[in-house]
GROMACS .gro file of C-alpha atoms in nm:
model
  450
    1MET     CA    1  -1.076   0.578  -0.769
    2SER     CA    2  -0.976   0.968  -0.592
    3THR     CA    3  -0.668   0.894  -0.435
    4ASP     CA    4  -0.334   0.963  -0.643
    5ALA     CA    5  -0.594   1.041  -0.924
    6VAL     CA    6  -0.458   1.208  -1.252
    7ARG     CA    7  -0.623   1.348  -1.513
    8ALA     CA    8  -0.637   1.129  -1.841
    9ASP     CA    9  -0.579   1.370  -2.108
   10GLY     CA   10  -0.312   1.446  -2.372
   11PRO     CA   11  -0.088   1.114  -2.427
   12ALA     CA   12  -0.121   0.975  -2.143
   13GLY     CA   13  -0.515   0.944  -2.129
   14ALA     CA   14  -0.765   0.891  -2.375
   15THR     CA   15  -0.916   1.200  -2.517
   16GLY     CA   16  -0.824   1.369  -2.849
   17SER     CA   17  -0.790   1.358  -3.243
   18GLY     CA   18  -0.457   1.275  -3.277
   19ASP     CA   19  -0.348   1.534  -3.416
   20GLY     CA   20  -0.005   1.790  -3.276
   21PRO     CA   21  -0.029   2.089  -3.063
   22GLU     CA   22  -0.111   2.211  -3.418
   23GLY     CA   23  -0.351   1.960  -3.558
   24ALA     CA   24  -0.118   1.815  -3.759
   25VAL     CA   25  -0.197   1.394  -3.753
   26VAL     CA   26   0.189   1.266  -3.600
   27ASP     CA   27   0.066   0.862  -3.599
   28HIS     CA   28  -0.216   0.808  -3.826
   29ASP     CA   29  -0.321   0.537  -3.619
   30TYR     CA   30  -0.424   0.698  -3.394
   31PRO     CA   31  -0.156   0.437  -3.134
   32VAL     CA   32  -0.292   0.639  -2.807
   33THR     CA   33  -0.614   0.859  -2.860
   34PRO     CA   34  -0.950   0.766  -3.017
   35VAL     CA   35  -0.975   0.688  -3.373
   36PRO     CA   36  -1.240   0.961  -3.517
   37ALA     CA   37  -1.507   0.947  -3.657
   38HIS     CA   38  -1.365   1.051  -4.034
   39ALA     CA   39  -1.027   0.751  -4.032
   40ARG     CA   40  -1.264   0.517  -3.952
   41LYS     CA   41  -1.343   0.237  -4.160
   42SER     CA   42  -1.546  -0.089  -4.335
   43LEU     CA   43  -1.682  -0.375  -4.283
   44PHE     CA   44  -1.442  -0.467  -4.529
   45SER     CA   45  -1.180  -0.361  -4.521
   46LEU     CA   46  -1.223  -0.488  -4.075
   47ALA     CA   47  -1.281  -0.802  -4.229
   48VAL     CA   48  -1.042  -0.873  -4.395
   49VAL     CA   49  -0.751  -0.771  -4.186
   50LEU     CA   50  -0.874  -0.994  -3.903
   51LEU     CA   51  -0.941  -1.256  -4.076
   52GLY     CA   52  -0.504  -1.209  -4.220
   53PHE     CA   53  -0.446  -1.169  -3.865
   54THR     CA   54  -0.635  -1.512  -3.827
   55VAL     CA   55  -0.530  -1.737  -4.106
   56PHE     CA   56  -0.217  -1.843  -3.931
   57THR     CA   57  -0.018  -2.139  -4.050
   58PRO     CA   58   0.165  -2.191  -3.684
   59THR     CA   59  -0.168  -2.228  -3.596
   60MET     CA   60  -0.216  -2.567  -3.756
   61LEU     CA   61   0.024  -2.700  -3.542
   62ALA     CA   62  -0.222  -2.669  -3.262
   63GLY     CA   63  -0.453  -2.857  -3.543
   64ALA     CA   64  -0.238  -3.147  -3.559
   65GLN     CA   65  -0.214  -3.190  -3.184
   66LEU     CA   66  -0.575  -3.214  -3.220
   67GLY     CA   67  -0.622  -3.432  -3.528
   68ASN     CA   68  -0.399  -3.700  -3.375
   69ALA     CA   69  -0.576  -3.744  -3.039
   70PHE     CA   70  -0.962  -3.767  -3.162
   71PRO     CA   71  -1.199  -3.899  -3.500
   72LEU     CA   72  -1.339  -3.667  -3.746
   73ALA     CA   73  -1.668  -3.629  -3.563
   74ASP     CA   74  -1.577  -3.560  -3.212
   75LEU     CA   75  -1.262  -3.308  -3.360
   76LEU     CA   76  -1.552  -3.108  -3.516
   77TRP     CA   77  -1.724  -3.083  -3.203
   78VAL     CA   78  -1.428  -2.946  -3.030
   79ILE     CA   79  -1.352  -2.697  -3.298
   80LEU     CA   80  -1.583  -2.571  -3.228
   81LEU     CA   81  -1.706  -2.462  -2.892
   82GLY     CA   82  -1.268  -2.399  -2.842
   83SER     CA   83  -1.382  -2.179  -3.164
   84LEU     CA   84  -1.728  -2.103  -3.009
   85ILE     CA   85  -1.540  -1.963  -2.660
   86LEU     CA   86  -1.253  -1.761  -2.831
   87GLY     CA   87  -1.518  -1.557  -3.062
   88ALA     CA   88  -1.758  -1.448  -2.823
   89TYR     CA   89  -1.445  -1.314  -2.532
   90VAL     CA   90  -1.248  -1.145  -2.846
   91ALA     CA   91  -1.599  -1.069  -2.988
   92VAL     CA   92  -1.713  -0.828  -2.685
   93LEU     CA   93  -1.323  -0.703  -2.652
   94GLY     CA   94  -1.358  -0.613  -3.005
   95TRP     CA   95  -1.712  -0.399  -2.937
   96ILE     CA   96  -1.602  -0.227  -2.681
   97GLY     CA   97  -1.268  -0.131  -2.930
   98ALA     CA   98  -1.578   0.005  -3.227
   99ARG     CA   99  -1.775   0.145  -2.891
  100THR     CA  100  -1.430   0.413  -2.749
  101GLY     CA  101  -1.208   0.387  -3.064
  102LEU     CA  102  -0.903   0.328  -2.832
  103THR     CA  103  -0.661   0.003  -2.822
  104THR     CA  104  -0.646  -0.258  -2.513
  105VAL     CA  105  -0.356  -0.081  -2.376
  106VAL     CA  106  -0.545   0.282  -2.349
  107MET     CA  107  -0.844   0.032  -2.248
  108ALA     CA  108  -0.660  -0.072  -1.963
  109ARG     CA  109  -0.530   0.316  -1.785
  110TYR     CA  110  -0.886   0.330  -1.766
  111THR     CA  111  -0.940  -0.023  -1.559
  112LEU     CA  112  -0.575  -0.073  -1.352
  113GLY     CA  113  -0.519   0.312  -1.377
  114THR     CA  114  -0.292   0.487  -1.559
  115SER     CA  115   0.036   0.341  -1.378
  116GLY     CA  116  -0.123  -0.010  -1.335
  117SER     CA  117  -0.243   0.009  -1.725
  118ARG     CA  118   0.204  -0.023  -1.788
  119PHE     CA  119   0.187  -0.368  -1.657
  120ALA     CA  120  -0.055  -0.404  -1.962
  121SER     CA  121   0.112  -0.235  -2.168
  122LEU     CA  122   0.417  -0.483  -2.054
  123LEU     CA  123   0.242  -0.830  -2.027
  124LEU     CA  124   0.071  -0.781  -2.408
  125GLY     CA  125   0.310  -0.539  -2.587
  126GLY     CA  126   0.663  -0.770  -2.444
  127THR     CA  127   0.446  -1.172  -2.489
  128GLN     CA  128   0.357  -1.022  -2.865
  129ILE     CA  129   0.752  -0.996  -2.914
  130GLY     CA  130   0.858  -1.287  -2.768
  131TRP     CA  131   0.542  -1.411  -3.053
  132TYR     CA  132   0.696  -1.217  -3.331
  133GLY     CA  133   1.063  -1.424  -3.244
  134VAL     CA  134   0.907  -1.719  -3.215
  135ILE     CA  135   0.782  -1.643  -3.614
  136ILE     CA  136   1.091  -1.484  -3.711
  137GLY     CA  137   1.294  -1.832  -3.635
  138THR     CA  138   1.006  -2.083  -3.795
  139ILE     CA  139   1.030  -1.843  -4.118
  140GLY     CA  140   1.457  -1.909  -4.075
  141ALA     CA  141   1.426  -2.249  -3.995
  142LEU     CA  142   1.175  -2.319  -4.278
  143THR     CA  143   1.317  -2.194  -4.548
  144ALA     CA  144   1.617  -2.382  -4.436
  145GLN     CA  145   1.496  -2.674  -4.432
  146ALA     CA  146   1.309  -2.655  -4.785
  147PHE     CA  147   1.691  -2.541  -4.969
  148GLY     CA  148   1.923  -2.843  -4.692
  149TRP     CA  149   2.086  -2.593  -4.547
  150GLU     CA  150   2.366  -2.659  -4.315
  151SER     CA  151   2.463  -2.318  -4.273
  152TYR     CA  152   2.355  -2.141  -4.015
  153ALA     CA  153   2.439  -1.785  -4.107
  154ALA     CA  154   2.227  -1.864  -4.425
  155GLU     CA  155   1.936  -1.944  -4.114
  156ALA     CA  156   2.024  -1.653  -4.021
  157ALA     CA  157   1.996  -1.396  -4.244
  158VAL     CA  158   1.677  -1.522  -4.337
  159MET     CA  159   1.572  -1.400  -4.023
  160ILE     CA  160   1.711  -1.093  -4.022
  161ALA     CA  161   1.571  -1.024  -4.391
  162ALA     CA  162   1.239  -1.171  -4.312
  163SER     CA  163   1.195  -0.927  -4.017
  164ALA     CA  164   1.294  -0.598  -4.210
  165LEU     CA  165   0.960  -0.681  -4.452
  166MET     CA  166   0.802  -0.735  -4.162
  167CYS     CA  167   0.940  -0.438  -3.963
  168VAL     CA  168   0.840  -0.135  -4.272
  169THR     CA  169   0.474  -0.332  -4.281
  170ALA     CA  170   0.405  -0.250  -3.954
  171CYS     CA  171   0.536   0.133  -4.002
  172TYR     CA  172   0.316   0.179  -4.217
  173GLY     CA  173  -0.031   0.052  -3.944
  174TYR     CA  174  -0.319  -0.017  -4.099
  175ARG     CA  175  -0.323   0.106  -4.436
  176GLY     CA  176  -0.017  -0.090  -4.446
  177MET     CA  177  -0.156  -0.491  -4.361
  178TYR     CA  178  -0.515  -0.395  -4.519
  179TRP     CA  179  -0.316  -0.447  -4.827
  180VAL     CA  180  -0.059  -0.747  -4.731
  181SER     CA  181  -0.419  -0.922  -4.615
  182LEU     CA  182  -0.618  -0.839  -4.913
  183VAL     CA  183  -0.306  -1.013  -5.132
  184SER     CA  184  -0.225  -1.306  -4.935
  185THR     CA  185  -0.506  -1.430  -4.733
  186PRO     CA  186  -0.720  -1.599  -5.002
  187LEU     CA  187  -0.387  -1.709  -5.237
  188ILE     CA  188  -0.361  -1.919  -4.879
  189LEU     CA  189  -0.685  -2.020  -4.817
  190VAL     CA  190  -0.714  -2.082  -5.180
  191LEU     CA  191  -0.386  -2.350  -5.172
  192ALA     CA  192  -0.465  -2.449  -4.832
  193VAL     CA  193  -0.850  -2.585  -4.940
  194TRP     CA  194  -0.623  -2.731  -5.258
  195VAL     CA  195  -0.435  -2.976  -5.046
  196VAL     CA  196  -0.723  -3.086  -4.753
  197HIS     CA  197  -0.835  -3.151  -5.081
  198ARG     CA  198  -0.487  -3.402  -5.250
  199SER     CA  199  -0.523  -3.533  -4.816
  200LEU     CA  200  -0.911  -3.639  -4.914
  201GLN     CA  201  -0.797  -3.873  -5.201
  202GLU     CA  202  -0.533  -3.951  -5.019
  203VAL     CA  203  -0.736  -4.155  -4.741
  204GLY     CA  204  -1.081  -4.228  -5.000
  205GLY     CA  205  -1.274  -3.876  -4.939
  206TRP     CA  206  -1.478  -3.847  -4.612
  207SER     CA  207  -1.555  -4.125  -4.536
  208GLY     CA  208  -1.273  -4.261  -4.520
  209LEU     CA  209  -1.089  -3.951  -4.354
  210ALA     CA  210  -1.333  -4.014  -4.065
  211ASP     CA  211  -1.251  -4.375  -4.068
  212VAL     CA  212  -0.909  -4.276  -3.913
  213ASP     CA  213  -0.825  -4.379  -3.634
  214PRO     CA  214  -0.619  -4.164  -3.382
  215ASP     CA  215  -0.343  -4.328  -3.162
  216GLY     CA  216  -0.365  -4.029  -2.964
  217SER     CA  217  -0.541  -3.917  -2.633
  218MET     CA  218  -0.641  -3.614  -2.532
  219THR     CA  219  -0.941  -3.515  -2.300
  220LEU     CA  220  -1.173  -3.280  -2.396
  221ALA     CA  221  -1.046  -2.998  -2.171
  222VAL     CA  222  -0.746  -2.977  -2.319
  223ALA     CA  223  -0.796  -2.988  -2.630
  224VAL     CA  224  -1.072  -2.716  -2.587
  225THR     CA  225  -0.818  -2.524  -2.438
  226THR     CA  226  -0.554  -2.586  -2.732
  227VAL     CA  227  -0.818  -2.442  -2.969
  228VAL     CA  228  -0.931  -2.127  -2.718
  229GLY     CA  229  -0.521  -2.083  -2.641
  230THR     CA  230  -0.370  -1.976  -3.048
  231PHE     CA  231  -0.513  -1.674  -2.986
  232VAL     CA  232  -0.632  -1.580  -2.648
  233SER     CA  233  -0.305  -1.372  -2.671
  234ALA     CA  234  -0.308  -1.165  -3.008
  235GLY     CA  235  -0.756  -1.162  -2.997
  236THR     CA  236  -0.723  -0.923  -2.616
  237GLN     CA  237  -0.551  -0.719  -2.837
  238THR     CA  238  -0.783  -0.698  -3.123
  239PRO     CA  239  -0.960  -0.392  -3.051
  240ASN     CA  240  -0.595  -0.174  -3.165
  241TRP     CA  241  -0.764  -0.295  -3.501
  242THR     CA  242  -1.187  -0.291  -3.425
  243ARG     CA  243  -1.146   0.082  -3.288
  244PHE     CA  244  -1.105   0.147  -3.713
  245ALA     CA  245  -1.493   0.049  -3.743
  246ARG     CA  246  -1.750   0.228  -3.745
  247HIS     CA  247  -2.028   0.040  -3.560
  248GLY     CA  248  -2.016  -0.158  -3.262
  249TRP     CA  249  -2.184  -0.507  -3.500
  250HIS     CA  250  -1.959  -0.418  -3.791
  251ALA     CA  251  -1.623  -0.569  -3.462
  252VAL     CA  252  -1.842  -0.843  -3.401
  253LEU     CA  253  -1.881  -0.970  -3.734
  254ALA     CA  254  -1.524  -0.907  -3.800
  255CYS     CA  255  -1.429  -1.066  -3.481
  256CYS     CA  256  -1.678  -1.347  -3.631
  257ILE     CA  257  -1.505  -1.365  -3.921
  258GLY     CA  258  -1.216  -1.365  -3.800
  259PHE     CA  259  -1.196  -1.560  -3.507
  260LEU     CA  260  -1.475  -1.792  -3.563
  261ILE     CA  261  -1.438  -1.877  -3.892
  262GLY     CA  262  -1.106  -1.815  -4.018
  263ASN     CA  263  -0.859  -2.014  -3.699
  264GLY     CA  264  -1.132  -2.290  -3.725
  265LEU     CA  265  -1.037  -2.287  -4.019
  266MET     CA  266  -0.626  -2.323  -3.983
  267ILE     CA  267  -0.702  -2.529  -3.736
  268PHE     CA  268  -0.931  -2.808  -3.914
  269PHE     CA  269  -0.722  -2.803  -4.172
  270GLY     CA  270  -0.421  -2.869  -3.922
  271ALA     CA  271  -0.572  -3.148  -3.808
  272VAL     CA  272  -0.668  -3.267  -4.163
  273GLY     CA  273  -0.283  -3.285  -4.292
  274ALA     CA  274  -0.282  -3.449  -3.976
  275MET     CA  275  -0.455  -3.702  -3.958
  276THR     CA  276  -0.431  -3.817  -4.337
  277PHE     CA  277   0.014  -3.692  -4.465
  278GLY     CA  278   0.126  -3.731  -4.000
  279GLU     CA  279   0.225  -3.389  -4.067
  280GLY     CA  280  -0.008  -3.089  -3.950
  281ASP     CA  281   0.212  -2.741  -4.091
  282PHE     CA  282   0.077  -2.766  -4.462
  283VAL     CA  283   0.450  -2.644  -4.569
  284LEU     CA  284   0.557  -2.948  -4.437
  285VAL     CA  285   0.313  -3.090  -4.650
  286LEU     CA  286   0.357  -2.991  -4.954
  287TYR     CA  287   0.753  -3.039  -4.840
  288GLN     CA  288   0.610  -3.393  -4.952
  289LEU     CA  289   0.421  -3.327  -5.235
  290GLY     CA  290   0.755  -3.138  -5.418
  291LEU     CA  291   0.597  -2.811  -5.442
  292VAL     CA  292   0.901  -2.647  -5.204
  293GLY     CA  293   0.835  -2.349  -5.400
  294TRP     CA  294   0.497  -2.310  -5.300
  295GLY     CA  295   0.593  -2.397  -4.923
  296LEU     CA  296   0.847  -2.131  -4.960
  297PHE     CA  297   0.488  -1.866  -5.112
  298LEU     CA  298   0.232  -2.016  -4.804
  299LEU     CA  299   0.498  -1.942  -4.545
  300PHE     CA  300   0.632  -1.626  -4.635
  301GLY     CA  301   0.296  -1.454  -4.739
  302ASN     CA  302   0.122  -1.619  -4.456
  303LEU     CA  303   0.368  -1.487  -4.208
  304TRP     CA  304   0.394  -1.155  -4.332
  305LYS     CA  305   0.086  -1.036  -4.241
  306SER     CA  306   0.047  -1.238  -3.897
  307ASN     CA  307   0.363  -1.149  -3.815
  308ALA     CA  308   0.327  -0.760  -3.904
  309ASP     CA  309  -0.012  -0.756  -3.745
  310THR     CA  310   0.248  -0.841  -3.403
  311ALA     CA  311   0.451  -0.575  -3.436
  312TYR     CA  312   0.222  -0.303  -3.458
  313ALA     CA  313   0.053  -0.473  -3.161
  314PHE     CA  314   0.363  -0.421  -2.927
  315GLY     CA  315   0.372  -0.101  -3.097
  316VAL     CA  316   0.130   0.032  -2.961
  317ALA     CA  317   0.129  -0.079  -2.658
  318GLY     CA  318   0.506   0.068  -2.651
  319ALA     CA  319   0.342   0.408  -2.742
  320ALA     CA  320   0.065   0.424  -2.467
  321MET     CA  321   0.378   0.254  -2.187
  322PHE     CA  322   0.591   0.569  -2.257
  323ASP     CA  323   0.331   0.839  -2.366
  324LYS     CA  324   0.426   0.862  -2.700
  325PRO     CA  325   0.219   0.988  -3.002
  326SER     CA  326   0.390   0.776  -3.287
  327LYS     CA  327   0.459   0.381  -3.238
  328ILE     CA  328   0.683   0.339  -3.580
  329PRO     CA  329   0.955   0.365  -3.315
  330PHE     CA  330   0.811   0.070  -3.079
  331VAL     CA  331   0.763  -0.102  -3.389
  332VAL     CA  332   1.170  -0.093  -3.530
  333GLY     CA  333   1.274  -0.131  -3.108
  334GLY     CA  334   1.044  -0.442  -3.050
  335SER     CA  335   1.073  -0.542  -3.391
  336VAL     CA  336   1.527  -0.512  -3.349
  337ILE     CA  337   1.449  -0.840  -2.972
  338GLY     CA  338   1.215  -1.067  -3.139
  339THR     CA  339   1.485  -1.091  -3.439
  340VAL     CA  340   1.814  -1.130  -3.134
  341LEU     CA  341   1.496  -1.397  -2.945
  342ALA     CA  342   1.451  -1.594  -3.310
  343LEU     CA  343   1.789  -1.591  -3.316
  344ALA     CA  344   1.891  -1.775  -3.019
  345GLY     CA  345   1.697  -2.060  -3.030
  346MET     CA  346   1.307  -1.890  -2.897
  347HIS     CA  347   1.121  -1.996  -3.095
  348GLU     CA  348   1.210  -2.432  -3.050
  349HIS     CA  349   1.016  -2.344  -2.656
  350LEU     CA  350   0.617  -2.291  -2.825
  351VAL     CA  351   0.419  -2.539  -2.575
  352ASP     CA  352   0.572  -2.342  -2.344
  353TYR     CA  353   0.548  -2.032  -2.399
  354LEU     CA  354   0.174  -2.029  -2.523
  355VAL     CA  355   0.066  -2.207  -2.173
  356LEU     CA  356   0.196  -1.919  -2.022
  357LEU     CA  357  -0.010  -1.664  -2.232
  358GLY     CA  358  -0.324  -1.901  -2.252
  359ILE     CA  359  -0.312  -1.789  -1.828
  360PHE     CA  360  -0.191  -1.529  -1.775
  361VAL     CA  361  -0.355  -1.276  -2.066
  362PRO     CA  362  -0.678  -1.429  -2.078
  363PRO     CA  363  -0.834  -1.238  -1.750
  364LEU     CA  364  -0.658  -0.825  -1.857
  365GLY     CA  365  -0.936  -0.904  -2.139
  366GLY     CA  366  -1.186  -1.045  -1.888
  367VAL     CA  367  -1.127  -0.744  -1.670
  368ILE     CA  368  -1.123  -0.425  -1.972
  369ILE     CA  369  -1.475  -0.623  -1.965
  370GLY     CA  370  -1.635  -0.654  -1.625
  371ASP     CA  371  -1.493  -0.242  -1.547
  372TYR     CA  372  -1.652  -0.180  -1.926
  373LEU     CA  373  -2.019  -0.299  -1.831
  374ALA     CA  374  -1.997  -0.144  -1.536
  375ARG     CA  375  -1.855   0.162  -1.531
  376TRP     CA  376  -1.842   0.311  -1.849
  377ARG     CA  377  -2.107   0.231  -2.108
  378ARG     CA  378  -2.175   0.574  -2.133
  379GLY     CA  379  -1.830   0.635  -2.278
  380MET     CA  380  -1.495   0.651  -2.142
  381PRO     CA  381  -1.493   1.018  -2.070
  382GLU     CA  382  -1.250   1.312  -2.097
  383GLY     CA  383  -1.149   1.452  -1.873
  384ALA     CA  384  -1.181   1.162  -1.608
  385ARG     CA  385  -1.002   1.158  -1.282
  386LEU     CA  386  -0.810   0.827  -1.313
  387PRO     CA  387  -0.608   0.656  -0.979
  388SER     CA  388  -0.189   0.558  -1.136
  389TYR     CA  389  -0.324   0.271  -0.940
  390ASP     CA  390  -0.651   0.093  -0.936
  391VAL     CA  391  -0.648  -0.164  -0.682
  392PRO     CA  392  -0.927  -0.290  -0.662
  393VAL     CA  393  -0.915  -0.485  -1.058
  394LEU     CA  394  -0.572  -0.483  -0.981
  395ALA     CA  395  -0.608  -0.738  -0.737
  396CYS     CA  396  -0.908  -0.945  -0.956
  397TYR     CA  397  -0.648  -0.985  -1.234
  398VAL     CA  398  -0.438  -1.141  -0.957
  399VAL     CA  399  -0.744  -1.392  -0.824
  400ALA     CA  400  -0.880  -1.420  -1.192
  401SER     CA  401  -0.454  -1.552  -1.309
  402ALA     CA  402  -0.398  -1.773  -0.976
  403LEU     CA  403  -0.737  -1.984  -1.011
  404ALA     CA  404  -0.632  -2.005  -1.458
  405TRP     CA  405  -0.296  -2.115  -1.346
  406GLY     CA  406  -0.463  -2.360  -1.067
  407SER     CA  407  -0.711  -2.475  -1.386
  408ASP     CA  408  -0.405  -2.550  -1.550
  409HIS     CA  409  -0.166  -2.743  -1.326
  410LEU     CA  410  -0.506  -2.940  -1.137
  411GLU     CA  411  -0.607  -3.002  -1.505
  412ILE     CA  412  -0.989  -2.935  -1.365
  413GLY     CA  413  -1.133  -2.675  -1.664
  414ILE     CA  414  -1.062  -2.474  -1.921
  415PRO     CA  415  -0.731  -2.194  -1.717
  416PRO     CA  416  -0.852  -1.900  -2.021
  417LEU     CA  417  -1.253  -1.997  -1.994
  418VAL     CA  418  -1.123  -1.958  -1.583
  419GLY     CA  419  -1.012  -1.703  -1.623
  420ILE     CA  420  -1.210  -1.457  -1.823
  421LEU     CA  421  -1.489  -1.585  -1.646
  422VAL     CA  422  -1.327  -1.491  -1.289
  423ALA     CA  423  -1.218  -1.185  -1.306
  424ALA     CA  424  -1.487  -1.048  -1.598
  425ALA     CA  425  -1.670  -1.136  -1.348
  426LEU     CA  426  -1.500  -0.977  -1.062
  427ALA     CA  427  -1.489  -0.675  -1.243
  428TYR     CA  428  -1.849  -0.585  -1.287
  429VAL     CA  429  -1.934  -0.674  -0.910
  430VAL     CA  430  -1.615  -0.468  -0.822
  431GLY     CA  431  -1.758  -0.173  -1.031
  432ARG     CA  432  -2.105  -0.195  -0.922
  433ALA     CA  433  -1.977  -0.134  -0.556
  434ARG     CA  434  -1.837   0.203  -0.660
  435PRO     CA  435  -2.115   0.557  -0.708
  436GLY     CA  436  -2.170   0.648  -0.952
  437ALA     CA  437  -2.093   0.281  -1.133
  438ALA     CA  438  -2.185   0.415  -1.485
  439ALA     CA  439  -1.908   0.676  -1.553
  440GLY     CA  440  -1.963   0.955  -1.781
  441ALA     CA  441  -2.243   1.146  -1.684
  442GLY     CA  442  -2.199   1.519  -1.673
  443GLU     CA  443  -1.853   1.393  -1.911
  444THR     CA  444  -1.791   1.449  -2.214
  445PRO     CA  445  -1.781   1.092  -2.393
  446VAL     CA  446  -1.495   1.082  -2.645
  447ALA     CA  447  -1.597   0.941  -2.998
  448SER     CA  448  -1.767   0.556  -3.030
  449ALA     CA  449  -1.884   0.346  -3.279
  450ARG     CA  450  -2.285   0.303  -3.172
   0.00000   0.00000   0.00000
């Protein structure tokens, strides 16, 4: 790491308190610096935000695919296995985020180099802008369907208005997302459970649901990949929120609540809807029941908080990429780009987009995990000299991504899992082979939660 080295201080590094030169806080969300102890949040607060992040209506579309392919007993095992893989991966990243107080893209500076980390910012920020566009387009399309609008202008107006609301929420940062999640998530879960109850009435209870004979087919590997792929991209950015945790175990527990329980439940809800009504999206199930008002409530309440989280993610990615102390310009700019993508019909290509995310994003989280365990367990120190490009670790990412791509195209193994494990293993081996692998000795580590 000695070639072309630069110091990781100032906006480009992981040091400081997030305050300006006169001590005035530039951005209370500390997008490019460690979250200080006084700004850390409680376990309850963190769990609310992450649960609000994963209680996500489009996740039920993935559940619908599973519900059409597996009987109830096999379905439960598929959801459990996929959720365990996703939850474990996200929990490790979340734990690292809590210990360092850093976002994923800032941690990538220590892993990929100060310039190499711009690739992480581009990958994570860019994919989230695309996802933002998918959700804005979904809101417009389903609203038009609910009211029978044939005018594209009316549909576009809904997209623009919804995007503006989500953009403003993201600009308020952690605080805005917390309050939206606190209000909307319990109501959405109550409504979802009520519809599951109605679904069971349609088929004669749990025994009737168990007797449903699916008319589709799917291999176990593809099914588990579908579960993991629902949130592996966003899960890679979990440190954006867990860096606010007061303790590392708080981050792990909050990740389990959000990604293991919350995400798993949404997949199950979608599967039940598909098995009983032939429809995996609960909003459309409510439409079929004649509950258009409640359907729109579920739609806007759910996607408002989830897409605000998405806008926040590409906001902090942009701040890190361009070494700026505030996320707000990037939240606004990314929201505009995402809205343009929505107006162009990006939501109609959701499946292809999710496949790409499931292949190329997980290896990034893998190299961060492996490199952290090999070199940065004592902390990511202030004043560490970092290369512009850490070529060996970048090579680990490329190899892991290529193997994940091959796993998908050859239908061997589970592509996201292949990418994560190969990337983590290679980065760990490369890191331990270097002198002073457990970096940080004799230097001051950044603030961390134990």
